[in-house]
């Protein structure tokens, strides 16, 4: 079909909107938010500061930081009706399907949900960013037969999430590792989920709907869903010794390894380098290096055989495991970070909107009339 004039499969290389948020240089493997290199942000900032950067275009001063912190703290708790609903979700419900349903439902309890003026959008973005970690942790605990844990006001965004999951205040190193991971996942230009969210918003539908479209889209294994699939692959391989024979046979059979390759980064994903170093440190702290060492071996084999680099979802699998996070939460965690970028992009979309309405090339039957013998009336 590629010979159809004008057809660009997967919209590869198509520029769909201007943005002042994310600058992604796939050739040189560089990623920057509002001009700040991702490595600098990981070294010097917190996730909350990056949220302010993505939303305002500037790193926050003290007043802005404190105002955002207060706003997020005030919106961490979720409506009791939603907690009751989470208790009714089926046992074994897919963690992303549950998050998709719960975020859609959260909008029902927001009197401002349909508003799309700039000030209401900002309030909704705060509510979504603050409430999504609470939803993920509450659903996970309910699935495990435990009661949800209320958020703690004295903990930062990442530390509070780990606390709501386990009931234990995390070690500072673990909290910071998650905090940096959230920074790395916060935004990534016009990927499939940002595009989906923008398409929904471009019809002037509401922000909860747009974010629900984003969640539905990031869930897929070719996108954020790779985050869980990587760990499932490591579990399938089983042992470090099995990496080489498993991977060579699978690649010969044209198996696609999740966590490798990227539509834009063709010379390596800068986020993977940072996550690899953090996984190395975190697994050194726990002493359980199995998944990390298997990941290094798999990286070597896939690069040797296919010249494919790992992407952001590869080393985060062994990092999250070292933080005690179950694999089924890998994609929800990506999503509680990406809400920052989606909402920032939605501010842009609502602020300068044109409905997305591409065309399709018709390749079906030629124009024809209904034959009298097949007509029903
Ligand atoms: N494992 C094995 N082979 C892969 C691969 C992977 N993860 N990713 C790409 N390839 C191969 C394809 O099989 C294809 O080979 P071929 O030309 O011999 O058929 C070639 O590389 C190009 O693949 P294509 O799907 O056209 O590249 P893309 O730019 O459209 O795809 C991804 C980008 C991300 C969808 C793709 O690399 C992929 O499926 N990766 C795994 C999912 C993943 O990790 N997603 C998270 C992204 S952050």
mmCIF file of N, CA, C and O in Angstrom, residues 238-287:
data_model
loop_
_atom_site.group_PDB
_atom_site.id
_atom_site.type_symbol
_atom_site.label_atom_id
_atom_site.label_comp_id
_atom_site.label_asym_id
_atom_site.label_seq_id
_atom_site.Cartn_x
_atom_site.Cartn_y
_atom_site.Cartn_z
ATOM 1 N N UNK A 238 14.058 -16.946 32.282
ATOM 2 C CA UNK A 238 14.257 -17.711 33.523
ATOM 3 C C UNK A 238 15.613 -17.579 34.186
ATOM 4 O O UNK A 238 15.687 -17.260 35.359
ATOM 5 N N UNK A 239 16.692 -17.856 33.446
ATOM 6 C CA UNK A 239 18.018 -17.843 34.082
ATOM 7 C C UNK A 239 19.014 -17.089 33.208
ATOM 8 O O UNK A 239 18.851 -17.036 31.981
ATOM 9 N N UNK A 240 20.066 -16.541 33.820
ATOM 10 C CA UNK A 240 21.081 -15.837 33.033
ATOM 11 C C UNK A 240 21.680 -16.722 31.934
ATOM 12 O O UNK A 240 21.929 -16.266 30.815
ATOM 13 N N UNK A 241 21.876 -18.011 32.241
ATOM 14 C CA UNK A 241 22.487 -18.918 31.259
ATOM 15 C C UNK A 241 21.597 -19.106 30.034
ATOM 16 O O UNK A 241 22.073 -19.443 28.950
ATOM 17 N N UNK A 242 20.304 -18.928 30.222
ATOM 18 C CA UNK A 242 19.373 -19.184 29.111
ATOM 19 C C UNK A 242 19.218 -17.973 28.181
ATOM 20 O O UNK A 242 18.574 -18.081 27.139
ATOM 21 N N UNK A 243 19.798 -16.835 28.572
ATOM 22 C CA UNK A 243 19.576 -15.624 27.766
ATOM 23 C C UNK A 243 20.080 -15.820 26.337
ATOM 24 O O UNK A 243 19.356 -15.578 25.359
ATOM 25 N N UNK A 244 21.323 -16.245 26.221
ATOM 26 C CA UNK A 244 21.944 -16.353 24.883
ATOM 27 C C UNK A 244 21.174 -17.333 23.991
ATOM 28 O O UNK A 244 20.727 -16.946 22.902
ATOM 29 N N UNK A 245 20.974 -18.615 24.409
ATOM 30 C CA UNK A 245 20.251 -19.532 23.515
ATOM 31 C C UNK A 245 18.816 -19.077 23.246
ATOM 32 O O UNK A 245 18.341 -19.138 22.107
ATOM 33 N N UNK A 246 18.135 -18.559 24.268
ATOM 34 C CA UNK A 246 16.737 -18.123 24.093
ATOM 35 C C UNK A 246 16.667 -16.981 23.092
ATOM 36 O O UNK A 246 15.877 -16.990 22.146
ATOM 37 N N UNK A 247 17.518 -15.970 23.302
ATOM 38 C CA UNK A 247 17.419 -14.766 22.473
ATOM 39 C C UNK A 247 17.832 -15.058 21.035
ATOM 40 O O UNK A 247 17.187 -14.578 20.090
ATOM 41 N N UNK A 248 18.880 -15.851 20.847
ATOM 42 C CA UNK A 248 19.309 -16.123 19.452
ATOM 43 C C UNK A 248 18.211 -16.890 18.718
ATOM 44 O O UNK A 248 17.898 -16.562 17.566
ATOM 45 N N UNK A 249 17.629 -17.884 19.392
ATOM 46 C CA UNK A 249 16.567 -18.653 18.729
ATOM 47 C C UNK A 249 15.357 -17.767 18.454
ATOM 48 O O UNK A 249 14.774 -17.806 17.366
ATOM 49 N N UNK A 250 14.996 -16.936 19.428
ATOM 50 C CA UNK A 250 13.805 -16.090 19.254
ATOM 51 C C UNK A 250 14.014 -15.070 18.138
ATOM 52 O O UNK A 250 13.112 -14.820 17.332
ATOM 53 N N UNK A 251 15.195 -14.493 18.078
ATOM 54 C CA UNK A 251 15.448 -13.504 17.017
ATOM 55 C C UNK A 251 15.470 -14.183 15.649
ATOM 56 O O UNK A 251 14.977 -13.622 14.663
ATOM 57 N N UNK A 252 16.021 -15.402 15.602
ATOM 58 C CA UNK A 252 16.017 -16.137 14.326
ATOM 59 C C UNK A 252 14.580 -16.411 13.887
ATOM 60 O O UNK A 252 14.271 -16.431 12.693
ATOM 61 N N UNK A 253 13.695 -16.599 14.872
ATOM 62 C CA UNK A 253 12.276 -16.836 14.553
ATOM 63 C C UNK A 253 11.520 -15.515 14.395
ATOM 64 O O UNK A 253 10.290 -15.502 14.398
ATOM 65 N N UNK A 254 12.263 -14.407 14.310
ATOM 66 C CA UNK A 254 11.710 -13.058 14.087
ATOM 67 C C UNK A 254 10.827 -12.569 15.228
ATOM 68 O O UNK A 254 9.908 -11.782 15.015
ATOM 69 N N UNK A 255 11.133 -13.021 16.438
ATOM 70 C CA UNK A 255 10.382 -12.510 17.589
ATOM 71 C C UNK A 255 10.792 -11.059 17.865
ATOM 72 O O UNK A 255 11.962 -10.702 17.745
ATOM 73 N N UNK A 256 9.823 -10.261 18.239
ATOM 74 C CA UNK A 256 10.065 -8.862 18.590
ATOM 75 C C UNK A 256 10.297 -8.791 20.093
ATOM 76 O O UNK A 256 9.451 -9.222 20.875
ATOM 77 N N UNK A 257 11.446 -8.310 20.507
ATOM 78 C CA UNK A 257 11.727 -8.178 21.932
ATOM 79 C C UNK A 257 11.256 -6.825 22.422
ATOM 80 O O UNK A 257 11.734 -5.786 21.956
ATOM 81 N N UNK A 258 10.318 -6.849 23.368
ATOM 82 C CA UNK A 258 9.817 -5.597 23.930
ATOM 83 C C UNK A 258 10.955 -4.899 24.681
ATOM 84 O O UNK A 258 11.801 -5.559 25.286
ATOM 85 N N UNK A 259 10.947 -3.571 24.629
ATOM 86 C CA UNK A 259 12.014 -2.827 25.295
ATOM 87 C C UNK A 259 13.194 -2.535 24.387
ATOM 88 O O UNK A 259 14.187 -1.961 24.839
ATOM 89 N N UNK A 260 13.100 -2.943 23.117
ATOM 90 C CA UNK A 260 14.162 -2.629 22.151
ATOM 91 C C UNK A 260 13.567 -1.907 20.950
ATOM 92 O O UNK A 260 12.424 -2.162 20.562
ATOM 93 N N UNK A 261 14.373 -1.045 20.350
ATOM 94 C CA UNK A 261 13.950 -0.343 19.146
ATOM 95 C C UNK A 261 13.148 0.897 19.486
ATOM 96 O O UNK A 261 12.626 1.037 20.613
ATOM 97 N N UNK A 262 13.090 1.805 18.560
ATOM 98 C CA UNK A 262 12.313 3.026 18.768
ATOM 99 C C UNK A 262 12.044 3.672 17.423
ATOM 100 O O UNK A 262 12.888 3.631 16.529
ATOM 101 N N UNK A 263 10.867 4.268 17.302
ATOM 102 C CA UNK A 263 10.514 4.935 16.052
ATOM 103 C C UNK A 263 11.407 6.143 15.782
ATOM 104 O O UNK A 263 11.767 6.430 14.636
ATOM 105 N N UNK A 264 11.796 6.841 16.828
ATOM 106 C CA UNK A 264 12.561 8.084 16.630
ATOM 107 C C UNK A 264 14.043 7.911 16.953
ATOM 108 O O UNK A 264 14.907 8.327 16.190
ATOM 109 N N UNK A 265 14.365 7.305 18.121
ATOM 110 C CA UNK A 265 15.776 7.128 18.476
ATOM 111 C C UNK A 265 16.340 5.968 17.693
ATOM 112 O O UNK A 265 15.978 4.818 17.949
ATOM 113 N N UNK A 266 17.214 6.228 16.762
ATOM 114 C CA UNK A 266 17.794 5.113 16.021
ATOM 115 C C UNK A 266 19.227 4.828 16.499
ATOM 116 O O UNK A 266 19.823 3.833 16.118
ATOM 117 N N UNK A 267 19.789 5.721 17.327
ATOM 118 C CA UNK A 267 21.145 5.496 17.837
ATOM 119 C C UNK A 267 21.159 5.389 19.352
ATOM 120 O O UNK A 267 22.171 5.683 19.993
ATOM 121 N N UNK A 268 20.042 5.001 19.933
ATOM 122 C CA UNK A 268 20.009 4.825 21.387
ATOM 123 C C UNK A 268 19.117 5.846 22.059
ATOM 124 O O UNK A 268 19.018 6.997 21.638
ATOM 125 N N UNK A 269 18.454 5.387 23.121
ATOM 126 C CA UNK A 269 17.508 6.197 23.881
ATOM 127 C C UNK A 269 18.242 6.710 25.128
ATOM 128 O O UNK A 269 18.693 5.911 25.951
ATOM 129 N N UNK A 270 18.392 8.038 25.264
ATOM 130 C CA UNK A 270 19.189 8.549 26.397
ATOM 131 C C UNK A 270 18.601 8.156 27.750
ATOM 132 O O UNK A 270 19.316 8.054 28.750
ATOM 133 N N UNK A 271 17.292 7.912 27.798
ATOM 134 C CA UNK A 271 16.653 7.549 29.058
ATOM 135 C C UNK A 271 17.108 6.161 29.506
ATOM 136 O O UNK A 271 17.228 5.884 30.707
ATOM 137 N N UNK A 272 17.375 5.277 28.531
ATOM 138 C CA UNK A 272 17.793 3.911 28.870
ATOM 139 C C UNK A 272 19.149 3.927 29.567
ATOM 140 O O UNK A 272 19.397 3.133 30.487
ATOM 141 N N UNK A 273 20.033 4.836 29.172
ATOM 142 C CA UNK A 273 21.364 4.911 29.788
ATOM 143 C C UNK A 273 21.231 5.291 31.267
ATOM 144 O O UNK A 273 21.885 4.704 32.140
ATOM 145 N N UNK A 274 20.364 6.258 31.542
ATOM 146 C CA UNK A 274 20.181 6.705 32.936
ATOM 147 C C UNK A 274 19.520 5.589 33.755
ATOM 148 O O UNK A 274 19.918 5.300 34.886
ATOM 149 N N UNK A 275 18.527 4.926 33.153
ATOM 150 C CA UNK A 275 17.825 3.866 33.879
ATOM 151 C C UNK A 275 18.739 2.668 34.133
ATOM 152 O O UNK A 275 18.646 2.019 35.177
ATOM 153 N N UNK A 276 19.632 2.389 33.193
ATOM 154 C CA UNK A 276 20.567 1.276 33.396
ATOM 155 C C UNK A 276 21.437 1.551 34.628
ATOM 156 O O UNK A 276 21.627 0.671 35.475
ATOM 157 N N UNK A 277 21.954 2.777 34.736
ATOM 158 C CA UNK A 277 22.799 3.123 35.890
ATOM 159 C C UNK A 277 21.988 3.026 37.188
ATOM 160 O O UNK A 277 22.483 2.527 38.210
ATOM 161 N N UNK A 278 20.739 3.455 37.139
ATOM 162 C CA UNK A 278 19.916 3.394 38.371
ATOM 163 C C UNK A 278 19.574 1.950 38.731
ATOM 164 O O UNK A 278 19.531 1.584 39.906
ATOM 165 N N UNK A 279 19.325 1.113 37.710
ATOM 166 C CA UNK A 279 19.029 -0.306 37.983
ATOM 167 C C UNK A 279 20.263 -0.977 38.571
ATOM 168 O O UNK A 279 20.162 -1.807 39.486
ATOM 169 N N UNK A 280 21.428 -0.604 38.053
ATOM 170 C CA UNK A 280 22.688 -1.146 38.566
ATOM 171 C C UNK A 280 22.813 -0.806 40.059
ATOM 172 O O UNK A 280 23.047 -1.684 40.905
ATOM 173 N N UNK A 281 22.612 0.463 40.397
ATOM 174 C CA UNK A 281 22.726 0.901 41.799
ATOM 175 C C UNK A 281 21.675 0.244 42.689
ATOM 176 O O UNK A 281 21.975 -0.235 43.775
ATOM 177 N N UNK A 282 20.422 0.224 42.203
ATOM 178 C CA UNK A 282 19.336 -0.299 43.041
ATOM 179 C C UNK A 282 19.514 -1.794 43.295
ATOM 180 O O UNK A 282 19.279 -2.276 44.413
ATOM 181 N N UNK A 283 19.948 -2.535 42.269
ATOM 182 C CA UNK A 283 20.117 -3.977 42.475
ATOM 183 C C UNK A 283 21.364 -4.258 43.315
ATOM 184 O O UNK A 283 21.418 -5.256 44.028
ATOM 185 N N UNK A 284 22.347 -3.344 43.255
ATOM 186 C CA UNK A 284 23.507 -3.506 44.148
ATOM 187 C C UNK A 284 23.053 -3.316 45.600
ATOM 188 O O UNK A 284 23.525 -4.008 46.504
ATOM 189 N N UNK A 285 22.100 -2.403 45.803
ATOM 190 C CA UNK A 285 21.588 -2.168 47.171
ATOM 191 C C UNK A 285 20.831 -3.383 47.686
ATOM 192 O O UNK A 285 20.979 -3.791 48.828
ATOM 193 N N UNK A 286 19.989 -3.981 46.823
ATOM 194 C CA UNK A 286 19.196 -5.122 47.306
ATOM 195 C C UNK A 286 20.019 -6.402 47.336
ATOM 196 O O UNK A 286 19.698 -7.338 48.056
ATOM 197 N N UNK A 287 21.058 -6.472 46.503
ATOM 198 C CA UNK A 287 21.868 -7.690 46.415
ATOM 199 C C UNK A 287 21.267 -8.714 45.480
ATOM 200 O O UNK A 287 21.880 -9.747 45.196
#
